[in-house]
Amino acid sequence: DIQMTQSPSSLSASVGDRVTITCQASQDISNYLNWYQQKPGKAPKLLIYDASNLETGVPSRFSGSGSGTDFTFTISSLQPEDIATYYCQQYDNLPPAFGQGTKLEIK
Amino acid sequence: QVQLVESGGGVVQPGGSLRLSCAASGFTFSSYGMHWVRQAPGKGLEWVAFIRYDGSNKYYADSVKGRFTISRDNSKNTLYLQMNSLRAEDTAVYYCAKGSIGYCSSTSCYVFDYWGQGTLVTVSS
């Protein structure tokens, strides 16, 4: 099975900061990588699919890049409503696997 | 708009059974693969099971294979998860999730574009 490793596990940043989260796959997954946002007590929400495609309705401050084994998720200017846990997920091979999550807090 | 509403969660003893339901609306249910994904308290996300849009193919995580059964009734726009031989480690919020591509094949089925609010299953004596 493919393992997904996110870093950092938690992150504290100020409003307006640029925030970057990385996700590494244990083997080449091409661009079959998604990013989800989960706010406390809520269901996850798809933000980015196929590594770099923004889901409809998602603000443009969110972006993703990468291919192969190394991927990056970026928030260009952190907003208070972005406080959440973010997960990457691969779907190149079954079973689909999530990273362990990155908890983002406001400093 | 797309809505997924889970029900059927609760407290069950180890070794017991439970059936979860997910009522879907706002899209053509019979055209999309559907999934169950769970989240243990304070933990990350774990994919559990998938069923093809027509019910002809089903896949399971190794952790639930042989104990859980995913099914669907396209006439009722409803997804199910029958959970047998439940263990303490099955305690989690269970989400149903919609695959993003209609009539999908292979791994393209595994992008989850809409999720329900979840239903809590607690396995405890």
mmCIF file of N, CA and C in Angstrom, chain A residues 1 32 34 36 38 41-46 49-50 55 87 89-100, chain B residues 35 37 39 43-47 59-62 95 100 106-118:
data_model
loop_
_atom_site.group_PDB
_atom_site.id
_atom_site.type_symbol
_atom_site.label_atom_id
_atom_site.label_comp_id
_atom_site.label_asym_id
_atom_site.label_seq_id
_atom_site.Cartn_x
_atom_site.Cartn_y
_atom_site.Cartn_z
ATOM 1 N N ASP A 1 0.840 -1.197 0.000
ATOM 2 C CA ASP A 1 0.000 0.000 0.000
ATOM 3 C C ASP A 1 0.877 1.251 0.000
ATOM 4 N N TYR A 32 -2.054 11.980 -9.163
ATOM 5 C CA TYR A 32 -3.296 11.497 -8.566
ATOM 6 C C TYR A 32 -3.342 11.828 -7.068
ATOM 7 N N ASN A 34 -5.118 14.568 -4.139
ATOM 8 C CA ASN A 34 -6.145 15.549 -3.778
ATOM 9 C C ASN A 34 -5.841 16.167 -2.422
ATOM 10 N N TYR A 36 -7.874 18.063 0.921
ATOM 11 C CA TYR A 36 -9.149 18.311 1.590
ATOM 12 C C TYR A 36 -8.933 19.205 2.795
ATOM 13 N N GLN A 38 -10.749 20.123 6.502
ATOM 14 C CA GLN A 38 -11.750 19.708 7.481
ATOM 15 C C GLN A 38 -11.752 20.676 8.655
ATOM 16 N N GLY A 41 -15.419 19.591 13.742
ATOM 17 C CA GLY A 41 -16.784 19.104 13.831
ATOM 18 C C GLY A 41 -17.519 19.011 12.504
ATOM 19 N N LYS A 42 -16.809 19.214 11.415
ATOM 20 C CA LYS A 42 -17.434 19.204 10.092
ATOM 21 C C LYS A 42 -16.849 18.101 9.225
ATOM 22 N N ALA A 43 -17.538 17.843 8.107
ATOM 23 C CA ALA A 43 -17.042 16.874 7.139
ATOM 24 C C ALA A 43 -15.910 17.488 6.321
ATOM 25 N N PRO A 44 -15.041 16.659 5.780
ATOM 26 C CA PRO A 44 -14.012 17.175 4.866
ATOM 27 C C PRO A 44 -14.635 17.803 3.617
ATOM 28 N N LYS A 45 -13.854 18.696 3.016
ATOM 29 C CA LYS A 45 -14.275 19.388 1.798
ATOM 30 C C LYS A 45 -13.143 19.308 0.790
ATOM 31 N N LEU A 46 -13.460 18.919 -0.436
ATOM 32 C CA LEU A 46 -12.455 18.841 -1.488
ATOM 33 C C LEU A 46 -12.050 20.247 -1.924
ATOM 34 N N TYR A 49 -7.934 18.923 -6.702
ATOM 35 C CA TYR A 49 -7.884 17.567 -7.234
ATOM 36 C C TYR A 49 -6.816 17.487 -8.330
ATOM 37 N N ASP A 50 -6.344 16.278 -8.560
ATOM 38 C CA ASP A 50 -5.285 16.059 -9.553
ATOM 39 C C ASP A 50 -4.091 16.994 -9.329
ATOM 40 N N GLU A 55 -11.025 23.046 -7.077
ATOM 41 C CA GLU A 55 -12.431 22.655 -7.151
ATOM 42 C C GLU A 55 -13.292 23.911 -7.312
ATOM 43 N N TYR A 87 -5.772 17.586 4.672
ATOM 44 C CA TYR A 87 -5.344 16.226 4.356
ATOM 45 C C TYR A 87 -5.027 16.102 2.872
ATOM 46 N N GLN A 89 -4.488 13.165 -0.200
ATOM 47 C CA GLN A 89 -5.031 11.819 -0.461
ATOM 48 C C GLN A 89 -4.573 11.367 -1.842
ATOM 49 N N GLN A 90 -4.003 10.171 -1.909
ATOM 50 C CA GLN A 90 -3.592 9.645 -3.213
ATOM 51 C C GLN A 90 -4.652 8.690 -3.729
ATOM 52 N N TYR A 91 -4.779 8.630 -5.052
ATOM 53 C CA TYR A 91 -5.702 7.664 -5.645
ATOM 54 C C TYR A 91 -5.095 7.040 -6.904
ATOM 55 N N ASP A 92 -3.769 6.941 -6.901
ATOM 56 C CA ASP A 92 -3.117 6.248 -8.006
ATOM 57 C C ASP A 92 -3.287 4.735 -7.888
ATOM 58 N N ASN A 93 -3.179 4.246 -6.667
ATOM 59 C CA ASN A 93 -3.331 2.818 -6.391
ATOM 60 C C ASN A 93 -4.357 2.614 -5.293
ATOM 61 N N LEU A 94 -5.005 1.461 -5.325
ATOM 62 C CA LEU A 94 -5.906 1.114 -4.232
ATOM 63 C C LEU A 94 -5.126 0.386 -3.135
ATOM 64 N N PRO A 95 -5.444 0.588 -1.859
ATOM 65 C CA PRO A 95 -6.528 1.454 -1.390
ATOM 66 C C PRO A 95 -6.135 2.927 -1.424
ATOM 67 N N PRO A 96 -7.102 3.821 -1.633
ATOM 68 C CA PRO A 96 -6.791 5.245 -1.538
ATOM 69 C C PRO A 96 -6.321 5.553 -0.130
ATOM 70 N N ALA A 97 -5.342 6.425 -0.011
ATOM 71 C CA ALA A 97 -4.751 6.680 1.304
ATOM 72 C C ALA A 97 -4.642 8.168 1.567
ATOM 73 N N PHE A 98 -4.917 8.530 2.810
ATOM 74 C CA PHE A 98 -4.805 9.916 3.261
ATOM 75 C C PHE A 98 -3.506 10.118 4.029
ATOM 76 N N GLY A 99 -2.980 11.341 3.973
ATOM 77 C CA GLY A 99 -1.932 11.712 4.899
ATOM 78 C C GLY A 99 -2.511 11.836 6.294
ATOM 79 N N GLN A 100 -1.645 12.025 7.270
ATOM 80 C CA GLN A 100 -2.092 12.052 8.671
ATOM 81 C C GLN A 100 -2.727 13.373 9.070
ATOM 82 N N HIS B 35 -18.836 6.007 -1.658
ATOM 83 C CA HIS B 35 -17.843 5.511 -0.709
ATOM 84 C C HIS B 35 -18.308 5.681 0.732
ATOM 85 N N VAL B 37 -16.129 6.489 4.268
ATOM 86 C CA VAL B 37 -14.844 6.885 4.836
ATOM 87 C C VAL B 37 -15.083 7.110 6.326
ATOM 88 N N GLN B 39 -13.522 8.088 10.463
ATOM 89 C CA GLN B 39 -12.550 8.879 11.213
ATOM 90 C C GLN B 39 -12.695 8.547 12.691
ATOM 91 N N LYS B 43 -8.527 11.267 15.268
ATOM 92 C CA LYS B 43 -7.590 10.679 14.307
ATOM 93 C C LYS B 43 -7.866 11.169 12.887
ATOM 94 N N GLY B 44 -7.120 10.629 11.931
ATOM 95 C CA GLY B 44 -7.248 11.013 10.535
ATOM 96 C C GLY B 44 -8.320 10.224 9.805
ATOM 97 N N LEU B 45 -8.347 10.410 8.492
ATOM 98 C CA LEU B 45 -9.357 9.804 7.645
ATOM 99 C C LEU B 45 -8.898 8.450 7.127
ATOM 100 N N GLU B 46 -9.839 7.496 7.071
ATOM 101 C CA GLU B 46 -9.544 6.156 6.563
ATOM 102 C C GLU B 46 -10.645 5.747 5.602
ATOM 103 N N TRP B 47 -10.301 5.485 4.368
ATOM 104 C CA TRP B 47 -11.276 4.976 3.402
ATOM 105 C C TRP B 47 -11.699 3.566 3.808
ATOM 106 N N TYR B 59 -15.283 -2.625 -3.407
ATOM 107 C CA TYR B 59 -13.929 -2.780 -2.885
ATOM 108 C C TYR B 59 -13.915 -2.362 -1.422
ATOM 109 N N TYR B 60 -13.056 -3.014 -0.665
ATOM 110 C CA TYR B 60 -13.020 -2.784 0.776
ATOM 111 C C TYR B 60 -11.589 -2.594 1.262
ATOM 112 N N ALA B 61 -11.444 -1.822 2.330
ATOM 113 C CA ALA B 61 -10.175 -1.766 3.038
ATOM 114 C C ALA B 61 -9.940 -3.120 3.699
ATOM 115 N N ASP B 62 -8.672 -3.506 3.800
ATOM 116 C CA ASP B 62 -8.344 -4.789 4.427
ATOM 117 C C ASP B 62 -8.881 -4.873 5.853
ATOM 118 N N TYR B 95 -18.533 8.586 7.353
ATOM 119 C CA TYR B 95 -19.023 9.513 6.338
ATOM 120 C C TYR B 95 -19.334 8.752 5.055
ATOM 121 N N SER B 100 -16.449 11.819 -7.703
ATOM 122 C CA SER B 100 -16.617 13.057 -8.470
ATOM 123 C C SER B 100 -16.948 12.842 -9.939
ATOM 124 N N SER B 106 -11.883 2.475 -12.741
ATOM 125 C CA SER B 106 -10.576 2.382 -12.075
ATOM 126 C C SER B 106 -10.423 3.433 -10.985
ATOM 127 N N THR B 107 -9.223 3.935 -10.804
ATOM 128 C CA THR B 107 -8.979 4.816 -9.667
ATOM 129 C C THR B 107 -9.589 6.203 -9.833
ATOM 130 N N SER B 108 -10.123 6.519 -11.013
ATOM 131 C CA SER B 108 -10.790 7.816 -11.179
ATOM 132 C C SER B 108 -12.007 7.931 -10.286
ATOM 133 N N CYS B 109 -12.455 6.807 -9.728
ATOM 134 C CA CYS B 109 -13.619 6.804 -8.855
ATOM 135 C C CYS B 109 -13.307 7.372 -7.471
ATOM 136 N N TYR B 110 -12.022 7.569 -7.169
ATOM 137 C CA TYR B 110 -11.615 7.806 -5.787
ATOM 138 C C TYR B 110 -11.269 9.256 -5.479
ATOM 139 N N VAL B 111 -12.003 10.181 -6.101
ATOM 140 C CA VAL B 111 -11.963 11.586 -5.718
ATOM 141 C C VAL B 111 -13.306 11.873 -5.071
ATOM 142 N N PHE B 112 -13.284 12.340 -3.826
ATOM 143 C CA PHE B 112 -14.512 12.474 -3.045
ATOM 144 C C PHE B 112 -14.952 13.933 -3.052
ATOM 145 N N ASP B 113 -15.948 14.276 -3.862
ATOM 146 C CA ASP B 113 -16.272 15.696 -4.012
ATOM 147 C C ASP B 113 -17.386 16.193 -3.089
ATOM 148 N N TYR B 114 -18.188 15.314 -2.548
ATOM 149 C CA TYR B 114 -19.189 15.709 -1.554
ATOM 150 C C TYR B 114 -19.229 14.658 -0.441
ATOM 151 N N TRP B 115 -19.408 15.163 0.789
ATOM 152 C CA TRP B 115 -19.428 14.308 1.955
ATOM 153 C C TRP B 115 -20.694 14.595 2.769
ATOM 154 N N GLY B 116 -21.193 13.571 3.447
ATOM 155 C CA GLY B 116 -22.264 13.791 4.407
ATOM 156 C C GLY B 116 -21.708 14.353 5.700
ATOM 157 N N GLN B 117 -22.587 14.565 6.668
ATOM 158 C CA GLN B 117 -22.176 15.153 7.950
ATOM 159 C C GLN B 117 -21.610 14.112 8.900
ATOM 160 N N GLY B 118 -21.797 12.843 8.579
ATOM 161 C CA GLY B 118 -21.236 11.760 9.374
ATOM 162 C C GLY B 118 -22.196 11.241 10.433
#
